[in-house]
PDB file of C-alpha atoms in Angstrom:
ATOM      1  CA  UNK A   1    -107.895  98.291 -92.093  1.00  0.00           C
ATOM      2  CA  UNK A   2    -109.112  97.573 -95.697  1.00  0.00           C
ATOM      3  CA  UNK A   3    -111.951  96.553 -96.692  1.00  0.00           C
ATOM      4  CA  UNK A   4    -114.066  96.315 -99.583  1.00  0.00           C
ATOM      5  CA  UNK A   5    -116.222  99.135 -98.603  1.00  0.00           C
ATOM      6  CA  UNK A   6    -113.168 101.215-100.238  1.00  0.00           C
ATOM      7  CA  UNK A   7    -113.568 102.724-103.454  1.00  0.00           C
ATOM      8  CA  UNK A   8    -109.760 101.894-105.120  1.00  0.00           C
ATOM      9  CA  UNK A   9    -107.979 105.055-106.078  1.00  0.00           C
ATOM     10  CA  UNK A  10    -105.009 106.048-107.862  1.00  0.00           C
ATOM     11  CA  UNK A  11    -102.206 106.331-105.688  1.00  0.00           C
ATOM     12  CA  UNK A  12    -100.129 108.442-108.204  1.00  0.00           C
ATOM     13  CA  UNK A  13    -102.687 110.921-108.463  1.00  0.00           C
ATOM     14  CA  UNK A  14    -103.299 110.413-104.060  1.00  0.00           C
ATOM     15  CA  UNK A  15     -99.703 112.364-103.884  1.00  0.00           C
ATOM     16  CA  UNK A  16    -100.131 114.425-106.360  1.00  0.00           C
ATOM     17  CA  UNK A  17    -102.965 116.178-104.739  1.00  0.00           C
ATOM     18  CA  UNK A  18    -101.683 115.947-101.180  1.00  0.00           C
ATOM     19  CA  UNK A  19     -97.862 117.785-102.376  1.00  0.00           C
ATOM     20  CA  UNK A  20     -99.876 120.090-104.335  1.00  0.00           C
ATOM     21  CA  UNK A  21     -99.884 122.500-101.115  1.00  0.00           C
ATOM     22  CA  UNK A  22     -96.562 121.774-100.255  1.00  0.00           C
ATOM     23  CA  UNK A  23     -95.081 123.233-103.711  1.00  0.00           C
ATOM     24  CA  UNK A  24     -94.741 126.520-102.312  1.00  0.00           C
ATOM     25  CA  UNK A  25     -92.571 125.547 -99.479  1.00  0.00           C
ATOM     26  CA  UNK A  26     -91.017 123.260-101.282  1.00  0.00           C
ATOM     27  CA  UNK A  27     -89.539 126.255-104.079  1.00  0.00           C
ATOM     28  CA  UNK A  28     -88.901 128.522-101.614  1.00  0.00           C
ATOM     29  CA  UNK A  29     -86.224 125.705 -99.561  1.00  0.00           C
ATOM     30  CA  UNK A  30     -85.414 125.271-103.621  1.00  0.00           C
ATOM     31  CA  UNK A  31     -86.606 121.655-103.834  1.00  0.00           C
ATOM     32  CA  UNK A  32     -88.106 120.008-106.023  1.00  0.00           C
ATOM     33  CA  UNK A  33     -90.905 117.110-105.153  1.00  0.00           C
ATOM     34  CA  UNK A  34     -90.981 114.542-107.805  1.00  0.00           C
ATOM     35  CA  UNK A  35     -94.014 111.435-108.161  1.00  0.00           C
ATOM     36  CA  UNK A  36     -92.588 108.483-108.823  1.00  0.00           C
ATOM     37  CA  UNK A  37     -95.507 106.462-107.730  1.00  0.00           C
ATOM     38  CA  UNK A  38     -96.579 103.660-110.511  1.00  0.00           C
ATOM     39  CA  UNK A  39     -99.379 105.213-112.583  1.00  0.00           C
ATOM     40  CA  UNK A  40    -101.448 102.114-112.849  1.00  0.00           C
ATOM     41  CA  UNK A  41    -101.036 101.166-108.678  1.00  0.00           C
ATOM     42  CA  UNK A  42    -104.333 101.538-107.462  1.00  0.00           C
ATOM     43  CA  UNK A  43    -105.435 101.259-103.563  1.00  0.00           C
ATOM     44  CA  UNK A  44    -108.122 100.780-101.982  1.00  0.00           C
ATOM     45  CA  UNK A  45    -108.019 101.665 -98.147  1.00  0.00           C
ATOM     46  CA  UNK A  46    -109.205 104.223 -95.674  1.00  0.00           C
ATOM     47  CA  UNK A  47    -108.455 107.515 -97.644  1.00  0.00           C
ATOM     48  CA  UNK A  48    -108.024 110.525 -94.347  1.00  0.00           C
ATOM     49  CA  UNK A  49    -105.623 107.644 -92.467  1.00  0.00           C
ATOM     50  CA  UNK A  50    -103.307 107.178 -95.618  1.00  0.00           C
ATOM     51  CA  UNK A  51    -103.574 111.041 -96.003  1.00  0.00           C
ATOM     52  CA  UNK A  52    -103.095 111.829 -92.559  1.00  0.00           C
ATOM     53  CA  UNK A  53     -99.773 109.992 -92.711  1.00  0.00           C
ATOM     54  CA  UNK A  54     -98.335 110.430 -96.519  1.00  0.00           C
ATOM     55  CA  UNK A  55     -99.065 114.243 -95.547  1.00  0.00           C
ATOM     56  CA  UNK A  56     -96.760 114.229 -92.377  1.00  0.00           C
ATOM     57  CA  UNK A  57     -94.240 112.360 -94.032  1.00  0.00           C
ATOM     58  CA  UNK A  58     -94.432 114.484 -96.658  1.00  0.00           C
ATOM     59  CA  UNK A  59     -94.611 117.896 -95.169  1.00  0.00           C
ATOM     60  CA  UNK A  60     -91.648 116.705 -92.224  1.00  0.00           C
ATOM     61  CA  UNK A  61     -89.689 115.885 -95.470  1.00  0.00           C
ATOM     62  CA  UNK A  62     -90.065 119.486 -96.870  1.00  0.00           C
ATOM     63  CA  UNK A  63     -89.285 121.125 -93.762  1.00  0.00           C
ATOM     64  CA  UNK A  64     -86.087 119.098 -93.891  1.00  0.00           C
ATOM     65  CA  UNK A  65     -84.951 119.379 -97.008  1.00  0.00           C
ATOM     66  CA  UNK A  66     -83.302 122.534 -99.133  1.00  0.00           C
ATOM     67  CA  UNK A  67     -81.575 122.417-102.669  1.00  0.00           C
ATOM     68  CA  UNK A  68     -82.723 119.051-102.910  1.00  0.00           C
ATOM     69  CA  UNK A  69     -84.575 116.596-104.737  1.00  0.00           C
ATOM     70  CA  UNK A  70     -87.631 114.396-102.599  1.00  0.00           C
ATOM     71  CA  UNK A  71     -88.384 111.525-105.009  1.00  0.00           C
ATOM     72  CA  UNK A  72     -91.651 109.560-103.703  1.00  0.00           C
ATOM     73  CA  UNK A  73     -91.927 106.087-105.193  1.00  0.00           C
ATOM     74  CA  UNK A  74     -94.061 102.795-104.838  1.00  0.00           C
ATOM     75  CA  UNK A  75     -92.359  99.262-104.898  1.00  0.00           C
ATOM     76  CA  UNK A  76     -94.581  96.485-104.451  1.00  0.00           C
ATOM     77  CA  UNK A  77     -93.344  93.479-102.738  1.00  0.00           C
ATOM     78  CA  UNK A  78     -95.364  90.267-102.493  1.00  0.00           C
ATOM     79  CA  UNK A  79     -98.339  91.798-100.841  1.00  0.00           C
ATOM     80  CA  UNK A  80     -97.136  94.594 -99.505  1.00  0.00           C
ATOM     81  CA  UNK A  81     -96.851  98.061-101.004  1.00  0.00           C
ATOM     82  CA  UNK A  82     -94.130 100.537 -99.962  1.00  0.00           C
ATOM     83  CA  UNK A  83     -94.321 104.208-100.579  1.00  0.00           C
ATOM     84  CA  UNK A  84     -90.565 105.428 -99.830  1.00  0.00           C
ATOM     85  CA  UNK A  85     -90.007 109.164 -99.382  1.00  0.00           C
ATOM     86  CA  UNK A  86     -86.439 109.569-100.639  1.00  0.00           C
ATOM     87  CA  UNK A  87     -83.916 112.479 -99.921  1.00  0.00           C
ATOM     88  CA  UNK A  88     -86.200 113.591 -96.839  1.00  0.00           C
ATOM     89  CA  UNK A  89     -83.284 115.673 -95.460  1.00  0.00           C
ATOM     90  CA  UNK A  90     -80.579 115.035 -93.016  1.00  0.00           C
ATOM     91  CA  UNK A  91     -82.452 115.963 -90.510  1.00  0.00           C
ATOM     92  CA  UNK A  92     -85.490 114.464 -90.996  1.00  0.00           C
ATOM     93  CA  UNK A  93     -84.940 111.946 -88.310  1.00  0.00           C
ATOM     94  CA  UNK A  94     -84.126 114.470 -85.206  1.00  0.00           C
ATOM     95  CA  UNK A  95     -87.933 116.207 -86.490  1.00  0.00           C
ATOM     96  CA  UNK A  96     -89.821 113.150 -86.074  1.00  0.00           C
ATOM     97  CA  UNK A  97     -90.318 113.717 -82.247  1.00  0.00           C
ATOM     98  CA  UNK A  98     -93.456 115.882 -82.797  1.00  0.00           C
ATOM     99  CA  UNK A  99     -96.731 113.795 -82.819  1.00  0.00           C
ATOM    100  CA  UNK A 100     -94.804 110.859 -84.620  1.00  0.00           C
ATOM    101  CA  UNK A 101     -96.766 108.327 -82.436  1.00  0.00           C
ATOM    102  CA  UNK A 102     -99.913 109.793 -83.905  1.00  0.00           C
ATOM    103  CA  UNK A 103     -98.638 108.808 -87.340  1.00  0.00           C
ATOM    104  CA  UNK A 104     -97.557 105.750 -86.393  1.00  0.00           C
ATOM    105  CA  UNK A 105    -100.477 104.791 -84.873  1.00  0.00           C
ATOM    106  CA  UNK A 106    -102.529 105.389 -87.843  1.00  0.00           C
ATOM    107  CA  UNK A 107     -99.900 103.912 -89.887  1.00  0.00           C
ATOM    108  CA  UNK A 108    -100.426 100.712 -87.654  1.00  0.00           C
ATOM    109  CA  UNK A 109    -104.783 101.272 -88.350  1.00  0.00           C
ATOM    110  CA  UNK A 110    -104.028 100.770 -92.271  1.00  0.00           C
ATOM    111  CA  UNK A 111    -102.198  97.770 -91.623  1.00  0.00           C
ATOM    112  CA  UNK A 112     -98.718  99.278 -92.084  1.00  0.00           C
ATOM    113  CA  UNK A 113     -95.140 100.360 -90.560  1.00  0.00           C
ATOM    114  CA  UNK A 114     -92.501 103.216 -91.011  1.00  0.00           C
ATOM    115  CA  UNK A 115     -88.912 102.767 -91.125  1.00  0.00           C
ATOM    116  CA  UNK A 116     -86.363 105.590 -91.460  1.00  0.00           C
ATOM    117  CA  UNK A 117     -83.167 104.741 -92.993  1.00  0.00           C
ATOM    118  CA  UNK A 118     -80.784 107.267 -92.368  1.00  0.00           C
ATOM    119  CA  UNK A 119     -77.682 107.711 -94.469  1.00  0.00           C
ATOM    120  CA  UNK A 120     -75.349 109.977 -91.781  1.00  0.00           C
ATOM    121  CA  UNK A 121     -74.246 113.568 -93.627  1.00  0.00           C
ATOM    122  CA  UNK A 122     -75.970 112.901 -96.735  1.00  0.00           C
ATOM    123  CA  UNK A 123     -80.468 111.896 -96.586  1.00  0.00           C
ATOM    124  CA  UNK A 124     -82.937 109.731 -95.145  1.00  0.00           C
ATOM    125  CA  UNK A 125     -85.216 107.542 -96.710  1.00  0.00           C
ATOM    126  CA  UNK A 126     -88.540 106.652 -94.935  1.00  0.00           C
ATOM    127  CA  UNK A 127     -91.103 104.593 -95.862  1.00  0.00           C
ATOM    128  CA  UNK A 128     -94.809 103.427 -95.180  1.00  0.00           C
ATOM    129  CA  UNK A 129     -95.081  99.921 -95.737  1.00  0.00           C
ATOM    130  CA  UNK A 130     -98.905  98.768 -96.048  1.00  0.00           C
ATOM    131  CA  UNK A 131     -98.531  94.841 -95.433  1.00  0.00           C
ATOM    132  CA  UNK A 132    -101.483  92.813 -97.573  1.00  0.00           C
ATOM    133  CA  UNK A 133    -104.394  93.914 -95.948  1.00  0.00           C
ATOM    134  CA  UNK A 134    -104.381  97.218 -98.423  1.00  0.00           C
ATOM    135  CA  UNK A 135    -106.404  96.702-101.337  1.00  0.00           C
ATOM    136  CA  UNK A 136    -103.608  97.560-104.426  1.00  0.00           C
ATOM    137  CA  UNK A 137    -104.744  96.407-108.192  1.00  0.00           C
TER     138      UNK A 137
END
């Protein structure tokens, strides 16, 4: 949960530094990892729980995904901020077996939810949603 105790950071800058180490992987599947977070979104929330999730979302995405494009973007609705993880791979879904209720339990600690939208034979989408009790500015 949020509170004021958190410093706000830049959530643009958040994924940059967490798909930093997942560049290599990432060239040699021959995909590219592109930030489309909004620049000026800033957060304020427990850092290691929104990187311990964003990571495994991240990294299951890579694993998934070759000669593709994963486009991570923010969309901010009422008072709720999504971070969407587009073009995760086909078979994204049939990975998230492995610890997922870890990461959806700490999902769940920063106030949030994942769904997985899953377009048969061609991606998946999935997203954290972080209802209003994260701190965005």
């Amino acid at each position: 949960m949020a509170t004021d105790l958190y410093t706000p950071i830049s959530l643009h800058h958040f994924v940059d530094e967490l798909t930093a180490g997942l560049v290599p992987r990432a060239v040699s599947r021959k995909t590219i990892i592109i930030n489309q977070i909004d620049r000026d979104l800033k957060v304020g929330t427990d850092e290691n729980l929104l990187a311990f999730v964003l990571w495994n979302l991240l990294d299951r995405a890579v694993n998934c995904t070759q000669n593709e494009c994963i486009h991570v973007e923010s969309v901010r609705i009422g008072e709720s901020t999504m971070i969407r993880v587009r073009n995760a791979g086909v078979y994204f879904y049939r990975t998230l077996a492995n610890n997922f209720r870890q990461v959806q339990h700490a999902a769940e600690k920063l106030g949030g939810t994942i769904s997985i939208d899953y377009a048969e034979d061609t991606s998946t989408t999935v997203a954290l949603t972080i209802h209003k009790d994260l701190r965005a500015a």
